[in-house]
JSON list of C-alpha atoms and ligand atoms in Angstrom, two decimals:
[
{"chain": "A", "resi": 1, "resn": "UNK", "atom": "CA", "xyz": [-9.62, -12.22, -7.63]},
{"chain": "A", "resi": 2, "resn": "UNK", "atom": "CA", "xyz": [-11.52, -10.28, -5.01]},
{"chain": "A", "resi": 3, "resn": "UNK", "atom": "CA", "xyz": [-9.67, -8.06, -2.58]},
{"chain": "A", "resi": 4, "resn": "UNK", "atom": "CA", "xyz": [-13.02, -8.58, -0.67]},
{"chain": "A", "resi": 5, "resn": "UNK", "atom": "CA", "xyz": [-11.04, -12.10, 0.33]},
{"chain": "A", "resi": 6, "resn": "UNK", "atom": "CA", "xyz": [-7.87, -10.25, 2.54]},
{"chain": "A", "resi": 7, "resn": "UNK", "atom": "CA", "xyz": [-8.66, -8.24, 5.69]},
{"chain": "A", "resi": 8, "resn": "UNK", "atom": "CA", "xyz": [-6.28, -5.84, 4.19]},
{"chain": "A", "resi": 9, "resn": "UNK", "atom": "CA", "xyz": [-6.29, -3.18, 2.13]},
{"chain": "A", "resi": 10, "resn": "UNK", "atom": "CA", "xyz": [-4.00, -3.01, -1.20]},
{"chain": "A", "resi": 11, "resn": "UNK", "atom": "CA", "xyz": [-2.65, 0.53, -2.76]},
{"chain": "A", "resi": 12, "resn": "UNK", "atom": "CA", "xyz": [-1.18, 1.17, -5.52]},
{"chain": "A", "resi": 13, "resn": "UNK", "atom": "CA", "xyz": [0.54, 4.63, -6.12]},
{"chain": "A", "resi": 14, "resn": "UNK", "atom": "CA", "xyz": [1.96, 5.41, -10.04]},
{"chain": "A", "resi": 15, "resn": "UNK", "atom": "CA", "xyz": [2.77, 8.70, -11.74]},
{"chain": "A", "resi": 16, "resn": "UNK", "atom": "CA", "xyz": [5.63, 9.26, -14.59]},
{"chain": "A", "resi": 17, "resn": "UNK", "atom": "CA", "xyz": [9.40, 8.98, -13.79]},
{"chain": "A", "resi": 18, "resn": "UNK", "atom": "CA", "xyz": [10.26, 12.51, -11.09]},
{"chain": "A", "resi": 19, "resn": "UNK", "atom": "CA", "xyz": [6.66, 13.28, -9.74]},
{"chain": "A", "resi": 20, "resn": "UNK", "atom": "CA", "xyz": [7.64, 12.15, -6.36]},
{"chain": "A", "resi": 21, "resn": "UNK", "atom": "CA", "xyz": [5.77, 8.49, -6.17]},
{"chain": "A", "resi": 22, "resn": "UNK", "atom": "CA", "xyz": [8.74, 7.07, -4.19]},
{"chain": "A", "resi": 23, "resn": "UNK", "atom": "CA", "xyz": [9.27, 10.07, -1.57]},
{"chain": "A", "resi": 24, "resn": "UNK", "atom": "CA", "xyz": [5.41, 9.71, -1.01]},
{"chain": "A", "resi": 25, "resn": "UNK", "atom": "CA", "xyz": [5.03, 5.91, -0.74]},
{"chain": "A", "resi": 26, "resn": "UNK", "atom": "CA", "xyz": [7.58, 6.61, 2.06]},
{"chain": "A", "resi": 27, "resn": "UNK", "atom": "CA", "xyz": [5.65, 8.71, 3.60]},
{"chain": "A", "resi": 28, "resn": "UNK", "atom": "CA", "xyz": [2.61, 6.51, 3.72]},
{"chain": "A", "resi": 29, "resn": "UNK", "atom": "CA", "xyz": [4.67, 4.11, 5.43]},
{"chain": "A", "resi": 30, "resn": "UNK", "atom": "CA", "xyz": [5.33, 6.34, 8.02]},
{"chain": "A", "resi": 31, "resn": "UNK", "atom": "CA", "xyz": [2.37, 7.95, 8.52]},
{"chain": "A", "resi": 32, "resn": "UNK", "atom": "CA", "xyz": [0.01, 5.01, 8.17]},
{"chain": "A", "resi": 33, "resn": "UNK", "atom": "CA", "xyz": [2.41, 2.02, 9.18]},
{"chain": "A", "resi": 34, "resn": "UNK", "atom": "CA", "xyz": [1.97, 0.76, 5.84]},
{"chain": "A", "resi": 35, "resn": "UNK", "atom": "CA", "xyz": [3.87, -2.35, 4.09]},
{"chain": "A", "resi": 36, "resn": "UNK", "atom": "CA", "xyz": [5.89, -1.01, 0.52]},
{"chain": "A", "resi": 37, "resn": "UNK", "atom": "CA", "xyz": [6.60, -3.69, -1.83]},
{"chain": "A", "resi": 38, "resn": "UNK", "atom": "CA", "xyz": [9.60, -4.04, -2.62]},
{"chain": "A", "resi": 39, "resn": "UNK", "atom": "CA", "xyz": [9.47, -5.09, -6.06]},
{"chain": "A", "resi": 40, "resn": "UNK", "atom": "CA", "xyz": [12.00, -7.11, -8.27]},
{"chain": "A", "resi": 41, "resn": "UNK", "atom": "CA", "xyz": [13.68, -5.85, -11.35]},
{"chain": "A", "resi": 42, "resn": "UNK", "atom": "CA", "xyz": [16.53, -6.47, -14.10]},
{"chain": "A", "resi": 43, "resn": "UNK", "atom": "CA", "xyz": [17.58, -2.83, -14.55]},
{"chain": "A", "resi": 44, "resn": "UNK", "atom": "CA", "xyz": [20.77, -2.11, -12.93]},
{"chain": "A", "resi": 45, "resn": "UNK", "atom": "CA", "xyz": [21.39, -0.53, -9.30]},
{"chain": "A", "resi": 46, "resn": "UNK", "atom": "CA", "xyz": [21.57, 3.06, -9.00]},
{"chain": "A", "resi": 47, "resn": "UNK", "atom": "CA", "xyz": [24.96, 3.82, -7.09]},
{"chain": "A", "resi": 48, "resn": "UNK", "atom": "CA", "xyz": [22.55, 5.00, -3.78]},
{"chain": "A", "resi": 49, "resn": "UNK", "atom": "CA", "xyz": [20.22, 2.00, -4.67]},
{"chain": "A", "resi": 50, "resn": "UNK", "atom": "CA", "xyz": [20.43, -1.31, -1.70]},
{"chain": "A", "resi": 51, "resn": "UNK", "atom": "CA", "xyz": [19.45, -4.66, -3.03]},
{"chain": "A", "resi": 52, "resn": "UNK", "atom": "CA", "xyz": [16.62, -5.85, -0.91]},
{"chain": "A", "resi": 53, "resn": "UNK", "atom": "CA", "xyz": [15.01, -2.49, -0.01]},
{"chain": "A", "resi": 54, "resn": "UNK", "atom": "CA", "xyz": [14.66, -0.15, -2.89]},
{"chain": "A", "resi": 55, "resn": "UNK", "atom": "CA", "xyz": [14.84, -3.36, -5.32]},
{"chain": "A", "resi": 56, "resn": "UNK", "atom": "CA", "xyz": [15.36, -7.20, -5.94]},
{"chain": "A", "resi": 57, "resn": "UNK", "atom": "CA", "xyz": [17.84, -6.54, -8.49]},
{"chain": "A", "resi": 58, "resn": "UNK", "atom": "CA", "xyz": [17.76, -9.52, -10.85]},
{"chain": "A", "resi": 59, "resn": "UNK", "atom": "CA", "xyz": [18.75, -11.07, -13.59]},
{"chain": "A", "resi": 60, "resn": "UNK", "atom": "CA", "xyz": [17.13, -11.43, -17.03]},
{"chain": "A", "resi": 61, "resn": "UNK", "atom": "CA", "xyz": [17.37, -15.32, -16.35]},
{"chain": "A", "resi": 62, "resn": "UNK", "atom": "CA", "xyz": [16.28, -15.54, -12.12]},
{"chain": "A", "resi": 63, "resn": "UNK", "atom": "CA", "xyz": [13.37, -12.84, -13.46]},
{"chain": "A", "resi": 64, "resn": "UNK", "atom": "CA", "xyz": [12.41, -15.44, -16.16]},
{"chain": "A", "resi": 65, "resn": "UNK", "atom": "CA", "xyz": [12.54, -18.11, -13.27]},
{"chain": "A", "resi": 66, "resn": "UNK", "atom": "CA", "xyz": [10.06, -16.19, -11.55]},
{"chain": "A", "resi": 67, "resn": "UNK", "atom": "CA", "xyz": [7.72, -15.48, -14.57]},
{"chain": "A", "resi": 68, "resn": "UNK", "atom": "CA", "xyz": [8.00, -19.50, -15.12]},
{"chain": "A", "resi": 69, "resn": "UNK", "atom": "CA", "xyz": [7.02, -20.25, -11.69]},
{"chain": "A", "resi": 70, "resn": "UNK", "atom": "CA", "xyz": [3.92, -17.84, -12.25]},
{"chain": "A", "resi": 71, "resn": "UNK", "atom": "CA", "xyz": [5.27, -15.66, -8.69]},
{"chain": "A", "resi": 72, "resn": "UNK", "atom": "CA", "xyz": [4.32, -12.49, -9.84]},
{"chain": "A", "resi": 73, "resn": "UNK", "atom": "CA", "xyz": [0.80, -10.71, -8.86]},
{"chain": "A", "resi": 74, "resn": "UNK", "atom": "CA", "xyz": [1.74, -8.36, -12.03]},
{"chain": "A", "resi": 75, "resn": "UNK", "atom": "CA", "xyz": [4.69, -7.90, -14.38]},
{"chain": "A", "resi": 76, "resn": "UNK", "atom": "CA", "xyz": [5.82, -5.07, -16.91]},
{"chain": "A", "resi": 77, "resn": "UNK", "atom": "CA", "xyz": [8.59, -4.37, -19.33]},
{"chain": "A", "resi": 78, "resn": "UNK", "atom": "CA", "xyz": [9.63, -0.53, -18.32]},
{"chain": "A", "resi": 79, "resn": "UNK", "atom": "CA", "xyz": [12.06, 1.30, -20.15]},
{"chain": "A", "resi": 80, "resn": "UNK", "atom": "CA", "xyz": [13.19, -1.94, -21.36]},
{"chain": "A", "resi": 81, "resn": "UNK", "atom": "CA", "xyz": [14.00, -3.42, -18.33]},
{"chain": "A", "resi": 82, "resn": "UNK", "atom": "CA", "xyz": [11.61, -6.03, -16.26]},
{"chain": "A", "resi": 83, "resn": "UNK", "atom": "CA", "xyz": [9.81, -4.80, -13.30]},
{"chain": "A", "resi": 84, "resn": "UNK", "atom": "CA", "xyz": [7.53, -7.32, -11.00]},
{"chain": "A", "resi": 85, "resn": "UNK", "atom": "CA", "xyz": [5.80, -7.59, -7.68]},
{"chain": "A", "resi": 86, "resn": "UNK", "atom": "CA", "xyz": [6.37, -11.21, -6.29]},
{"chain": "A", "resi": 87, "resn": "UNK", "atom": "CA", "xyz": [2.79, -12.22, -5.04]},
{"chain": "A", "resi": 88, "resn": "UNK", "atom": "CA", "xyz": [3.85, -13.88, -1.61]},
{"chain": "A", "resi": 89, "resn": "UNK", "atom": "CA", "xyz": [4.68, -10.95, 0.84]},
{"chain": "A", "resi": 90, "resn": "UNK", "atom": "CA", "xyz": [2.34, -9.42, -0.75]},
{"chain": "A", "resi": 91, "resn": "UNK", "atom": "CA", "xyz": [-0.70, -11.78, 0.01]},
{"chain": "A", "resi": 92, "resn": "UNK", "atom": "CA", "xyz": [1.00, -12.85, 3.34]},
{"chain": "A", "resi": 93, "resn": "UNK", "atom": "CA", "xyz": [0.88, -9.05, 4.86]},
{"chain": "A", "resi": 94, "resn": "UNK", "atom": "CA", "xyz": [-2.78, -8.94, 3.10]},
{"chain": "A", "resi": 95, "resn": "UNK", "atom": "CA", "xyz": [-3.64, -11.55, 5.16]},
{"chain": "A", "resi": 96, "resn": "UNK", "atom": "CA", "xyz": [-2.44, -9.94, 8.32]},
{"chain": "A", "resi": 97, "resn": "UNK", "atom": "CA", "xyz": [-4.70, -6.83, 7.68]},
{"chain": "A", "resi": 98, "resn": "UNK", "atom": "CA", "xyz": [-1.82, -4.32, 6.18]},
{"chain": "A", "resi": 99, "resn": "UNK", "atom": "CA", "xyz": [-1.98, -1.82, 4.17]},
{"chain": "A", "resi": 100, "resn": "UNK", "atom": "CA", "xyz": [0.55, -2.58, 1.36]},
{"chain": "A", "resi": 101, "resn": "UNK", "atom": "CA", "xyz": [1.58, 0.29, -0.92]},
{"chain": "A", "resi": 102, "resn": "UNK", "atom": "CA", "xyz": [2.55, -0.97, -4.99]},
{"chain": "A", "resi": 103, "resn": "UNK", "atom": "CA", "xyz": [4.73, 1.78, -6.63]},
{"chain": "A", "resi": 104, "resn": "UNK", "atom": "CA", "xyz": [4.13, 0.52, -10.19]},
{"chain": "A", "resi": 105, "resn": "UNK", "atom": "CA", "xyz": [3.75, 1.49, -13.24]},
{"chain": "A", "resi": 106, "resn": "UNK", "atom": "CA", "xyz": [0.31, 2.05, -15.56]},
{"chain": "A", "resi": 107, "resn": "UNK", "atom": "CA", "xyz": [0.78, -1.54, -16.91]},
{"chain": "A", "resi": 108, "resn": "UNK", "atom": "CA", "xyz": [0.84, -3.20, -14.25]},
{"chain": "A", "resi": 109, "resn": "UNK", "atom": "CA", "xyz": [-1.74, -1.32, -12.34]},
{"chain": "A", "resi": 110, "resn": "UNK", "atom": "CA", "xyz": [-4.18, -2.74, -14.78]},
{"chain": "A", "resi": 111, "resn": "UNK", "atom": "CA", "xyz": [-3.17, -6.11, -14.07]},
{"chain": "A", "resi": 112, "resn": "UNK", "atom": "CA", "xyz": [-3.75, -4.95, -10.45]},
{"chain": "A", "resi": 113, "resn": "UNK", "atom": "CA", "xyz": [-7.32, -3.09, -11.15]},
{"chain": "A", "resi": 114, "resn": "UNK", "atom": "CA", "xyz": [-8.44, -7.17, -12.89]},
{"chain": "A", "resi": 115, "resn": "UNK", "atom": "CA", "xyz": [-7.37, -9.16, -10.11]},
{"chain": "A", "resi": 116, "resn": "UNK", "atom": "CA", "xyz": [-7.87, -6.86, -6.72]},
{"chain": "A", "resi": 117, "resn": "UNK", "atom": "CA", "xyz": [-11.24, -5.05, -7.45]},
{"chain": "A", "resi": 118, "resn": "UNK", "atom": "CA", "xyz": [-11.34, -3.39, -4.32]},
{"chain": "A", "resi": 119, "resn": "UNK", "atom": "CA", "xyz": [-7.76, -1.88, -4.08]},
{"chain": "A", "resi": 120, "resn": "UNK", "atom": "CA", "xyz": [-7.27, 2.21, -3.93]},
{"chain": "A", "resi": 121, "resn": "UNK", "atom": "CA", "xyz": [-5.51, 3.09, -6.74]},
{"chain": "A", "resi": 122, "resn": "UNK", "atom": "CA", "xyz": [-3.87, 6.67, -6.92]},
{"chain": "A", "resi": 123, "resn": "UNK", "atom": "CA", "xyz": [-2.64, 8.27, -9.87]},
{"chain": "A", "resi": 124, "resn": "UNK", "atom": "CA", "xyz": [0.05, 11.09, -9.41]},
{"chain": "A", "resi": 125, "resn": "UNK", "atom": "CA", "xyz": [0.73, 14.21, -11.22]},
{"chain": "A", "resi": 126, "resn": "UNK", "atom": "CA", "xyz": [2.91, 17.08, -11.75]},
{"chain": "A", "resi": 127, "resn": "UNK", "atom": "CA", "xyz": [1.71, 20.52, -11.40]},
{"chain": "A", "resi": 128, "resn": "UNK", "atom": "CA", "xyz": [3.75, 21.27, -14.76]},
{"chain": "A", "resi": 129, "resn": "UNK", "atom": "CA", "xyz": [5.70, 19.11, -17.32]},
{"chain": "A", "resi": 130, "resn": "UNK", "atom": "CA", "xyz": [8.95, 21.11, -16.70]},
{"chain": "A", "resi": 131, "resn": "UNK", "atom": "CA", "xyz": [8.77, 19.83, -13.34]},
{"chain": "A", "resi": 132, "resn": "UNK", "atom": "CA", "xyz": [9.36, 16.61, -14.12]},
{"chain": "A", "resi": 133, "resn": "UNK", "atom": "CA", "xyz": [12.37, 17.41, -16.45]},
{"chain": "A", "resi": 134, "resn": "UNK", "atom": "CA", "xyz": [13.97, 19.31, -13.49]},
{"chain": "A", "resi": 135, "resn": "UNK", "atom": "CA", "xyz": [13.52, 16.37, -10.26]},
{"chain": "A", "resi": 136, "resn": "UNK", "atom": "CA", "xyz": [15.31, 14.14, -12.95]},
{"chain": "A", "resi": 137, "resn": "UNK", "atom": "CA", "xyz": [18.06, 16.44, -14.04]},
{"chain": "A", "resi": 138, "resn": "UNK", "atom": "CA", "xyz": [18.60, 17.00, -9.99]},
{"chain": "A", "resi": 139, "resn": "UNK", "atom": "CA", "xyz": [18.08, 13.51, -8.85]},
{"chain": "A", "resi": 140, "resn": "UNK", "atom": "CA", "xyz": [21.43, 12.32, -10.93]},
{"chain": "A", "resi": 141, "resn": "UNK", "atom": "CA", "xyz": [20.57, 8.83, -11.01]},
{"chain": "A", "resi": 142, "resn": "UNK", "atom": "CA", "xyz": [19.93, 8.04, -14.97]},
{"chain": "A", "resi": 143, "resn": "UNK", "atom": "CA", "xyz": [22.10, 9.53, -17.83]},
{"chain": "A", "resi": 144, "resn": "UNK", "atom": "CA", "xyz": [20.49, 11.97, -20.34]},
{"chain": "A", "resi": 145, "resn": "UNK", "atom": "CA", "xyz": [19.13, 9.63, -23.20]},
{"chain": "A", "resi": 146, "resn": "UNK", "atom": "CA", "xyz": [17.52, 7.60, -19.83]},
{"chain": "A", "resi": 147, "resn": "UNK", "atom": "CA", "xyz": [15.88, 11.24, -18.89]},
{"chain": "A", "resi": 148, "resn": "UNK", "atom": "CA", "xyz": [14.63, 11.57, -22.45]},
{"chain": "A", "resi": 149, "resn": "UNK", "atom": "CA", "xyz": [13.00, 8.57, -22.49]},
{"chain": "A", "resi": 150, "resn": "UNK", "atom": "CA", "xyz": [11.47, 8.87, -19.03]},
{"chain": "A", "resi": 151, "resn": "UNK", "atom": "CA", "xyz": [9.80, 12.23, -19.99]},
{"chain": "A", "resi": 152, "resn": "UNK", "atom": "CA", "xyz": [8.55, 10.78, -23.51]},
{"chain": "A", "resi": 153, "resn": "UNK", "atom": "CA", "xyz": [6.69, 8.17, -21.82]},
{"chain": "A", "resi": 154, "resn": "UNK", "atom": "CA", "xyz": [5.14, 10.30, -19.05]},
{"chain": "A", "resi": 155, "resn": "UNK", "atom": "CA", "xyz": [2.80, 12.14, -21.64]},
{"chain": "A", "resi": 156, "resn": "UNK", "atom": "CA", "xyz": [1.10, 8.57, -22.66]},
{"chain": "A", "resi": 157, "resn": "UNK", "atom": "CA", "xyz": [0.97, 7.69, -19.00]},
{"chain": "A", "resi": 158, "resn": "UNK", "atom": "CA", "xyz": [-1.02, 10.86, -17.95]},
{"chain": "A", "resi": 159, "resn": "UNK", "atom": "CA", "xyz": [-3.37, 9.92, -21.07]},
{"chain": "A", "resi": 160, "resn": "UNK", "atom": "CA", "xyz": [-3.85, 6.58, -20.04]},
{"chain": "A", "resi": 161, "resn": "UNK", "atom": "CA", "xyz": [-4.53, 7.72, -16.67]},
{"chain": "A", "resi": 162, "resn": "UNK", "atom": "CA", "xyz": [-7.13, 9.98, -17.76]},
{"chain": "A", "resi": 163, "resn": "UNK", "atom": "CA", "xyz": [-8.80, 7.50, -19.93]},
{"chain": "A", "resi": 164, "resn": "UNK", "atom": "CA", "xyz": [-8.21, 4.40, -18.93]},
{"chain": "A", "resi": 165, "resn": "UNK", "atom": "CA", "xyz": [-10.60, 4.31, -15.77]},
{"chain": "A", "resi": 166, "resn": "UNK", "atom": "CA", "xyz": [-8.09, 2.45, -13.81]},
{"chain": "A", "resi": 167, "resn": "UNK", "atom": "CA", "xyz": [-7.77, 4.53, -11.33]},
{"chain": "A", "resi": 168, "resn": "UNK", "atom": "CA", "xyz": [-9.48, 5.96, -8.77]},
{"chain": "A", "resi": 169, "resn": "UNK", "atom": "CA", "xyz": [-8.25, 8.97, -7.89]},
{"chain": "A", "resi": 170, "resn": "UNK", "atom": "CA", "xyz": [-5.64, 11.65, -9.27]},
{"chain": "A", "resi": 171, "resn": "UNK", "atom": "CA", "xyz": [-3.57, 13.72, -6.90]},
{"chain": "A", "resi": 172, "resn": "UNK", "atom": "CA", "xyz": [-1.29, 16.87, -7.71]},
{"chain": "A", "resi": 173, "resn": "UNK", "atom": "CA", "xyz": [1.91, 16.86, -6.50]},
{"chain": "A", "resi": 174, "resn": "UNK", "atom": "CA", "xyz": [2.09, 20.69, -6.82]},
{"chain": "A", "resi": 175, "resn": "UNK", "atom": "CA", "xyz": [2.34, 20.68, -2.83]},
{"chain": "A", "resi": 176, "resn": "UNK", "atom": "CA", "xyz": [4.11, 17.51, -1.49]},
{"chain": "A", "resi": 177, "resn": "UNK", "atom": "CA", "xyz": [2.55, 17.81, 2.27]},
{"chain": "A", "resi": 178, "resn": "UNK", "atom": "CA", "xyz": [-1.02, 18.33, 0.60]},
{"chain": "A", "resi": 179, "resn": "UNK", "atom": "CA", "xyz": [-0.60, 15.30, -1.62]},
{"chain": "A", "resi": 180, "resn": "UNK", "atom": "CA", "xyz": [0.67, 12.98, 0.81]},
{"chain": "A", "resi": 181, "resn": "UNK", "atom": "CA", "xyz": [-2.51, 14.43, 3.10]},
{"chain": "A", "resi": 182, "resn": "UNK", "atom": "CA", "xyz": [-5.08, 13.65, 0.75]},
{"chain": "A", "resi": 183, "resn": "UNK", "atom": "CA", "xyz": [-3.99, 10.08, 0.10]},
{"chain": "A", "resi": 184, "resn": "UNK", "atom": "CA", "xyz": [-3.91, 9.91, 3.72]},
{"chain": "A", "resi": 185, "resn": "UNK", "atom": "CA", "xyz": [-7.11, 10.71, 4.45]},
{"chain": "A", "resi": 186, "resn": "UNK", "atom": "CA", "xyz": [-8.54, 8.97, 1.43]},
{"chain": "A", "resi": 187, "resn": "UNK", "atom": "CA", "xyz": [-7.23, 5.34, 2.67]},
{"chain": "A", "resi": 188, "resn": "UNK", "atom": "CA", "xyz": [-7.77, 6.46, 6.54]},
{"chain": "A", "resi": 189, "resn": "UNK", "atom": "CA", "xyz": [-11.73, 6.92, 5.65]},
{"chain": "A", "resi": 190, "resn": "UNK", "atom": "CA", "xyz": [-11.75, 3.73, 3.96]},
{"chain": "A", "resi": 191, "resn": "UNK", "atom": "CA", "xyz": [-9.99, 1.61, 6.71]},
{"chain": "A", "resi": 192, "resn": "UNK", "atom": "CA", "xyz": [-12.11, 3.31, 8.94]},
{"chain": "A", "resi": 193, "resn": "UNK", "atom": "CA", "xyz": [-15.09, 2.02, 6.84]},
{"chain": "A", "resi": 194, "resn": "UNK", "atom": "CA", "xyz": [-14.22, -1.13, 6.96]},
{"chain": "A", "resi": 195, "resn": "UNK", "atom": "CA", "xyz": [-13.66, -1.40, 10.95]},
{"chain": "A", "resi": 196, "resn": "UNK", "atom": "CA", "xyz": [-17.00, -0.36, 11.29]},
{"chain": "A", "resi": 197, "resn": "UNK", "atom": "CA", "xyz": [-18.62, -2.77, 9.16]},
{"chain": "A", "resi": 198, "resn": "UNK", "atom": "CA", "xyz": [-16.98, -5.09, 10.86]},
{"chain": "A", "resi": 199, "resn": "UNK", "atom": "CA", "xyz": [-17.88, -3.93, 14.33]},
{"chain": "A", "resi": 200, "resn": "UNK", "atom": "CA", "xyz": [-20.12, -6.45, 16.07]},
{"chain": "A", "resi": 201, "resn": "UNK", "atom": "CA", "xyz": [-24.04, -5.29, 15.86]},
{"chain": "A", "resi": 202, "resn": "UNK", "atom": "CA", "xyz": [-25.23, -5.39, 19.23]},
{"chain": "A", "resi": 203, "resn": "UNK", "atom": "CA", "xyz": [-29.21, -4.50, 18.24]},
{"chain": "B", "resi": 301, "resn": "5GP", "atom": "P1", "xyz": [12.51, 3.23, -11.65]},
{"chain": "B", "resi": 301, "resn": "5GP", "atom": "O1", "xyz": [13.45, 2.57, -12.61]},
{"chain": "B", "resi": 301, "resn": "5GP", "atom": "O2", "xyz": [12.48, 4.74, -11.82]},
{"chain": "B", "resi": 301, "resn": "5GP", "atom": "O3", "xyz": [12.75, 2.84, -10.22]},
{"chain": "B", "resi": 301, "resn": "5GP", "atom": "O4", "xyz": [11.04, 2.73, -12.02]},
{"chain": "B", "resi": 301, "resn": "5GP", "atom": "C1", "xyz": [10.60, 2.85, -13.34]},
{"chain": "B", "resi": 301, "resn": "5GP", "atom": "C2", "xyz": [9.11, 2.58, -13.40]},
{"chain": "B", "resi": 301, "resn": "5GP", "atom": "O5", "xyz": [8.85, 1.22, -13.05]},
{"chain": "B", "resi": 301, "resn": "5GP", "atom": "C3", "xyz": [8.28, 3.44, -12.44]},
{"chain": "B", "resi": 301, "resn": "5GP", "atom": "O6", "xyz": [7.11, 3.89, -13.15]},
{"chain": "B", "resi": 301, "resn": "5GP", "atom": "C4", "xyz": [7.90, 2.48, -11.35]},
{"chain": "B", "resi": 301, "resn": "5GP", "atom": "O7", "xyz": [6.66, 2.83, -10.76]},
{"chain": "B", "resi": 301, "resn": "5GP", "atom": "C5", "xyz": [7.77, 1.20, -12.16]},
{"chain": "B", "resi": 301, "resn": "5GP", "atom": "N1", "xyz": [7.87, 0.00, -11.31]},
{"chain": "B", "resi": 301, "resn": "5GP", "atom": "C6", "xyz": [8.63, -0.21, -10.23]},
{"chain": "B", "resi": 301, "resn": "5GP", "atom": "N2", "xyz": [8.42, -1.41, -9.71]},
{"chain": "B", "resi": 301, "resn": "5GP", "atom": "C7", "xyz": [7.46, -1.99, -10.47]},
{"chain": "B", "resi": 301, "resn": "5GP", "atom": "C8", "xyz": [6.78, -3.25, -10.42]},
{"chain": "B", "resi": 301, "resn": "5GP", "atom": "O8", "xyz": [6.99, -4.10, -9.57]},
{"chain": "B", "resi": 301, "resn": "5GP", "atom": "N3", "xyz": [5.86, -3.47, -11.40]},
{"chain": "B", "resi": 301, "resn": "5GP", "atom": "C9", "xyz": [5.57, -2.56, -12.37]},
{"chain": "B", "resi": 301, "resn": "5GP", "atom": "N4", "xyz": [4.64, -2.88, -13.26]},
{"chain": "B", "resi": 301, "resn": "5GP", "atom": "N5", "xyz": [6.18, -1.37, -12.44]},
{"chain": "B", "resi": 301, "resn": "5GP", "atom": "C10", "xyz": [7.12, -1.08, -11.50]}
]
């Protein structure tokens, strides 16, 4: 599927568990009245978690509805637990010429990359390992073994990242402000871009 088919413009932000993705999709909103996805998943709620905004929270068997009904633009297993984006508000604020911000993981960013050839996809590091260990000691959402697990995967992630060519760009989150300004301006120019090319040519 061509993006080339929507007026507007897709983004997809991913990074391992504690680099920040969520604090900066946020701030995309904000600063560039972006649309964030609200994906669905099956892992529980976190106790500061609100059904409907951070998450669908489903379960195994409405998820497998979904999958059935083919309703997802891309799907994952994560940490054991199901993670989708449901293609309709997606497609509808396409349509409407938003920018709509995916935080998902490196799985389902390829799935993205196939079908959406045109959409900016940002890949988001840490300035050091350790920092990732510390945001998800001091975030208190997931219980040790959880934390383990999150900072084993984050090693292939960065590879895949690296190698994969999925991506178009890698950003540092060594500075949040600088990070969130660089993905600014990258998806600023390109909107820009595509106003003017479709400026009327009066000569
Ligand atoms: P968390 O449980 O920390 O909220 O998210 C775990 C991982 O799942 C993160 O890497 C996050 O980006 C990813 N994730 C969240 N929503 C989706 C989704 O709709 N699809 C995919 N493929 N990954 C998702």
């Amino acid at each position: 599927m061509s993006s080339n088919l929507y007026p507007g413009l897709l983004v997809v932000i991913s990074g391992p568990s504690g680099v920040g993705k969520t604090t900066i999709c946020h701030a995309l909103v904000d600063r560039l009245g972006a649309q964030l996805s609200v994906s669905a998943t099956t892992r529980p709620a976190g106790s500061e978690e609100c059904n409907g905004e951070d998450y669908l929270f489903l379960s195994a068997q409405q998820f497998k509805q979904h999958l059935d009904n083919a309703d997802f633009l891309e799907h994952a297993q994560v940490f054991g637990h199901y993670y989708g984006t449901l293609a309709k508000p997606v497609i509808e604020a396409l349509q409407a010429g938003k920018i709509v911000i995916l935080e998902i993981d490196v799985n389902g960013a390829k799935q993205i990359r196939q079908r959406f050839d045109r959409a900016k996809m940002f890949f988001i590091l840490p300035p050091a390992p350790a920092s990732l260990s510390d945001r998800l000691n001091t975030r208190r959402r997931d219980a040790k073994t959880v934390i383990a697990e999150r900072l084993a995967k984050a090693d292939g992630e960065v590879r895949f990242a690296r190698e994969s060519g999925c991506y178009d760009y890698t950003i540092v989150n060594d500075n949040l402000e600088d990070a969130i300004n660089q993905i600014v301006t990258i998806i600023s120019k390109r909107c820009f871009a595509n106003q003017e090319k479709e400026k009327p040519q009066n000569d």
